[in-house]
């Protein structure tokens, strides 16, 4: 492996200045489960690696006074996937985090690294799209927030500018009962990168059910399926579920690669989305919302 300088910045300002100084020769590091492998393989050759894990708040999960949940960018998958608040209020994210590789890898891999790597197959991305998450980045102009649906700009690319790095992920308080599921298909039953995945979430807001469906590994970025979401808000009959699954498959933009063909991926998006919607409906039937207002159509 090509040698590099390993630097622990003393604060956010120094981290940003160090990242801004390099022109592709400086890389941020968290768990290293993507970066170190890429360095070892010679795909990236940084001269400096900036370890962000120790910066304030990066490994914390806490609820803000306004009810939003803040997840530090360097929280491990296990920290997120096993956190009581995440499991209770944002079950779709717990499912995404817990689907990553193995328990050992989840101790090291971070949710922020997963997003910043910007793989279309990143397993926490569909869940965060479903939850309308907002990410916070820090850079030369200070902190700024970006809705997660604007964060991914292409394979391996994000909306972060030079000198910026991800500091935290923010989840709005669920406005009513909420259920979500994450269905992932890999080449092996566990421990593989997604060939295709679908997250489905529904929250019972006062004004009615709010559905979210997001697709992984079937487009240049993780994708939402807004037409399917709108259709489900009107109709969750068996025919409505089948229509929403069709609309989700139509929203996918898969390619052929070593993990699967585009046609197979699109077919599996249809299957995984139908199963996901059915699971969410079954969860609401098992634990119906306390108030009849805004019941499922
Ligand atoms: C065996 C194996 C199995 C895997 N299985 C899965 C899987 O099932 N699902 C899945 O989604 N992924 C999987 N991965 C990929 C990887 O584990 C995850 O993407 C992980 O979440 C990356 O987090 P990390 O902290 O290790 O990132 P790192 O490797 O530290 O960083 C990843 C990238 O993000 C950048 N970066 C890191 N932190 C920041 C920051 N705060 N701000 C800006 N840029 C930053 C780095 O410079 C690097 O480019 C697997 C990897 C391995 C080795």
Short mmCIF file of N, CA, C and O in Angstrom, two decimals, residues 198 213 215 225 227-229 231-232 238-252 266-278:
data_model
loop_
_atom_site.label_atom_id
_atom_site.label_comp_id
_atom_site.label_asym_id
_atom_site.label_seq_id
_atom_site.Cartn_x
_atom_site.Cartn_y
_atom_site.Cartn_z
N UNK A 198 -34.86 -2.10 -1.93
CA UNK A 198 -35.99 -1.16 -1.88
C UNK A 198 -36.35 -0.90 -0.42
O UNK A 198 -36.55 -1.85 0.35
N UNK A 213 -40.92 5.59 -0.93
CA UNK A 213 -40.27 4.40 -1.49
C UNK A 213 -38.95 4.85 -2.10
O UNK A 213 -38.91 5.84 -2.84
N UNK A 215 -35.14 3.35 -3.89
CA UNK A 215 -34.51 2.19 -4.56
C UNK A 215 -33.00 2.34 -4.48
O UNK A 215 -32.46 3.42 -4.72
N UNK A 225 -39.17 7.01 -5.61
CA UNK A 225 -40.19 6.65 -6.61
C UNK A 225 -41.45 7.46 -6.30
O UNK A 225 -42.44 6.94 -5.77
N UNK A 227 -43.97 8.76 -7.98
CA UNK A 227 -45.29 8.41 -8.53
C UNK A 227 -45.89 7.23 -7.78
O UNK A 227 -47.10 7.19 -7.53
N UNK A 228 -45.05 6.30 -7.41
CA UNK A 228 -45.54 5.16 -6.62
C UNK A 228 -46.02 5.63 -5.25
O UNK A 228 -47.06 5.19 -4.75
N UNK A 229 -45.29 6.57 -4.66
CA UNK A 229 -45.67 7.11 -3.34
C UNK A 229 -47.05 7.78 -3.43
O UNK A 229 -47.92 7.55 -2.58
N UNK A 231 -49.39 7.33 -5.63
CA UNK A 231 -50.42 6.34 -5.93
C UNK A 231 -50.86 5.60 -4.66
O UNK A 231 -52.05 5.39 -4.43
N UNK A 232 -49.89 5.25 -3.81
CA UNK A 232 -50.24 4.54 -2.57
C UNK A 232 -51.03 5.41 -1.61
O UNK A 232 -51.87 4.90 -0.85
N UNK A 238 -55.16 -4.35 -2.98
CA UNK A 238 -54.19 -5.22 -3.67
C UNK A 238 -53.85 -4.69 -5.07
O UNK A 238 -52.68 -4.74 -5.48
N UNK A 239 -54.84 -4.16 -5.77
CA UNK A 239 -54.56 -3.60 -7.11
C UNK A 239 -53.68 -2.35 -6.99
O UNK A 239 -52.78 -2.13 -7.80
N UNK A 240 -53.96 -1.56 -5.95
CA UNK A 240 -53.16 -0.34 -5.73
C UNK A 240 -51.71 -0.69 -5.39
O UNK A 240 -50.78 -0.01 -5.83
N UNK A 241 -51.54 -1.75 -4.62
CA UNK A 241 -50.17 -2.18 -4.26
C UNK A 241 -49.44 -2.65 -5.52
O UNK A 241 -48.28 -2.29 -5.75
N UNK A 242 -50.13 -3.42 -6.36
CA UNK A 242 -49.50 -3.92 -7.59
C UNK A 242 -49.13 -2.73 -8.50
O UNK A 242 -48.05 -2.70 -9.11
N UNK A 243 -50.03 -1.72 -8.56
CA UNK A 243 -49.75 -0.55 -9.40
C UNK A 243 -48.53 0.20 -8.85
O UNK A 243 -47.63 0.60 -9.61
N UNK A 244 -48.47 0.36 -7.54
CA UNK A 244 -47.32 1.08 -6.95
C UNK A 244 -46.02 0.32 -7.20
O UNK A 244 -44.97 0.94 -7.45
N UNK A 245 -46.07 -1.00 -7.15
CA UNK A 245 -44.86 -1.79 -7.42
C UNK A 245 -44.42 -1.59 -8.88
O UNK A 245 -43.22 -1.46 -9.17
N UNK A 246 -45.40 -1.54 -9.81
CA UNK A 246 -45.08 -1.26 -11.22
C UNK A 246 -44.43 0.11 -11.37
O UNK A 246 -43.46 0.29 -12.09
N UNK A 247 -45.02 1.09 -10.68
CA UNK A 247 -44.50 2.47 -10.79
C UNK A 247 -43.10 2.56 -10.19
O UNK A 247 -42.25 3.32 -10.67
N UNK A 248 -42.84 1.78 -9.13
CA UNK A 248 -41.49 1.77 -8.54
C UNK A 248 -40.50 1.18 -9.55
O UNK A 248 -39.41 1.73 -9.76
N UNK A 249 -40.90 0.06 -10.17
CA UNK A 249 -40.01 -0.55 -11.17
C UNK A 249 -39.75 0.43 -12.33
O UNK A 249 -38.63 0.50 -12.85
N UNK A 250 -40.78 1.20 -12.69
CA UNK A 250 -40.62 2.16 -13.80
C UNK A 250 -39.67 3.29 -13.42
O UNK A 250 -39.01 3.89 -14.28
N UNK A 251 -39.60 3.59 -12.10
CA UNK A 251 -38.70 4.68 -11.65
C UNK A 251 -37.24 4.25 -11.61
O UNK A 251 -36.34 5.10 -11.57
N UNK A 252 -36.98 2.94 -11.60
CA UNK A 252 -35.59 2.45 -11.54
C UNK A 252 -34.87 2.77 -12.85
O UNK A 252 -35.49 2.83 -13.91
N UNK A 266 -34.71 -4.64 -12.60
CA UNK A 266 -36.00 -3.96 -12.65
C UNK A 266 -37.11 -4.91 -12.17
O UNK A 266 -38.00 -4.52 -11.41
N UNK A 267 -37.02 -6.17 -12.60
CA UNK A 267 -38.03 -7.15 -12.16
C UNK A 267 -37.98 -7.32 -10.64
O UNK A 267 -39.02 -7.43 -9.98
N UNK A 268 -36.76 -7.32 -10.08
CA UNK A 268 -36.64 -7.49 -8.63
C UNK A 268 -37.08 -6.24 -7.86
O UNK A 268 -37.58 -6.35 -6.74
N UNK A 269 -36.93 -5.07 -8.46
CA UNK A 269 -37.46 -3.85 -7.82
C UNK A 269 -38.97 -3.99 -7.66
O UNK A 269 -39.54 -3.67 -6.61
N UNK A 270 -39.61 -4.53 -8.69
CA UNK A 270 -41.07 -4.72 -8.62
C UNK A 270 -41.42 -5.68 -7.48
O UNK A 270 -42.29 -5.38 -6.65
N UNK A 271 -40.69 -6.78 -7.39
CA UNK A 271 -40.98 -7.79 -6.36
C UNK A 271 -40.70 -7.23 -4.96
O UNK A 271 -41.53 -7.34 -4.04
N UNK A 272 -39.52 -6.61 -4.79
CA UNK A 272 -39.14 -6.14 -3.45
C UNK A 272 -40.04 -5.00 -2.99
O UNK A 272 -40.35 -4.88 -1.80
N UNK A 273 -40.47 -4.16 -3.93
CA UNK A 273 -41.33 -3.05 -3.51
C UNK A 273 -42.71 -3.58 -3.12
O UNK A 273 -43.28 -3.15 -2.11
N UNK A 274 -43.24 -4.53 -3.89
CA UNK A 274 -44.55 -5.09 -3.52
C UNK A 274 -44.47 -5.74 -2.13
O UNK A 274 -45.30 -5.48 -1.26
N UNK A 275 -43.43 -6.53 -1.92
CA UNK A 275 -43.28 -7.18 -0.60
C UNK A 275 -43.13 -6.14 0.51
O UNK A 275 -43.68 -6.28 1.60
N UNK A 276 -42.39 -5.09 0.21
CA UNK A 276 -42.17 -4.06 1.22
C UNK A 276 -43.46 -3.34 1.59
O UNK A 276 -43.76 -3.12 2.76
N UNK A 277 -44.25 -2.99 0.57
CA UNK A 277 -45.53 -2.30 0.83
C UNK A 277 -46.44 -3.22 1.63
O UNK A 277 -47.08 -2.80 2.61
N UNK A 278 -46.50 -4.49 1.23
CA UNK A 278 -47.35 -5.44 1.96
C UNK A 278 -46.91 -5.58 3.41
O UNK A 278 -47.74 -5.65 4.32
#
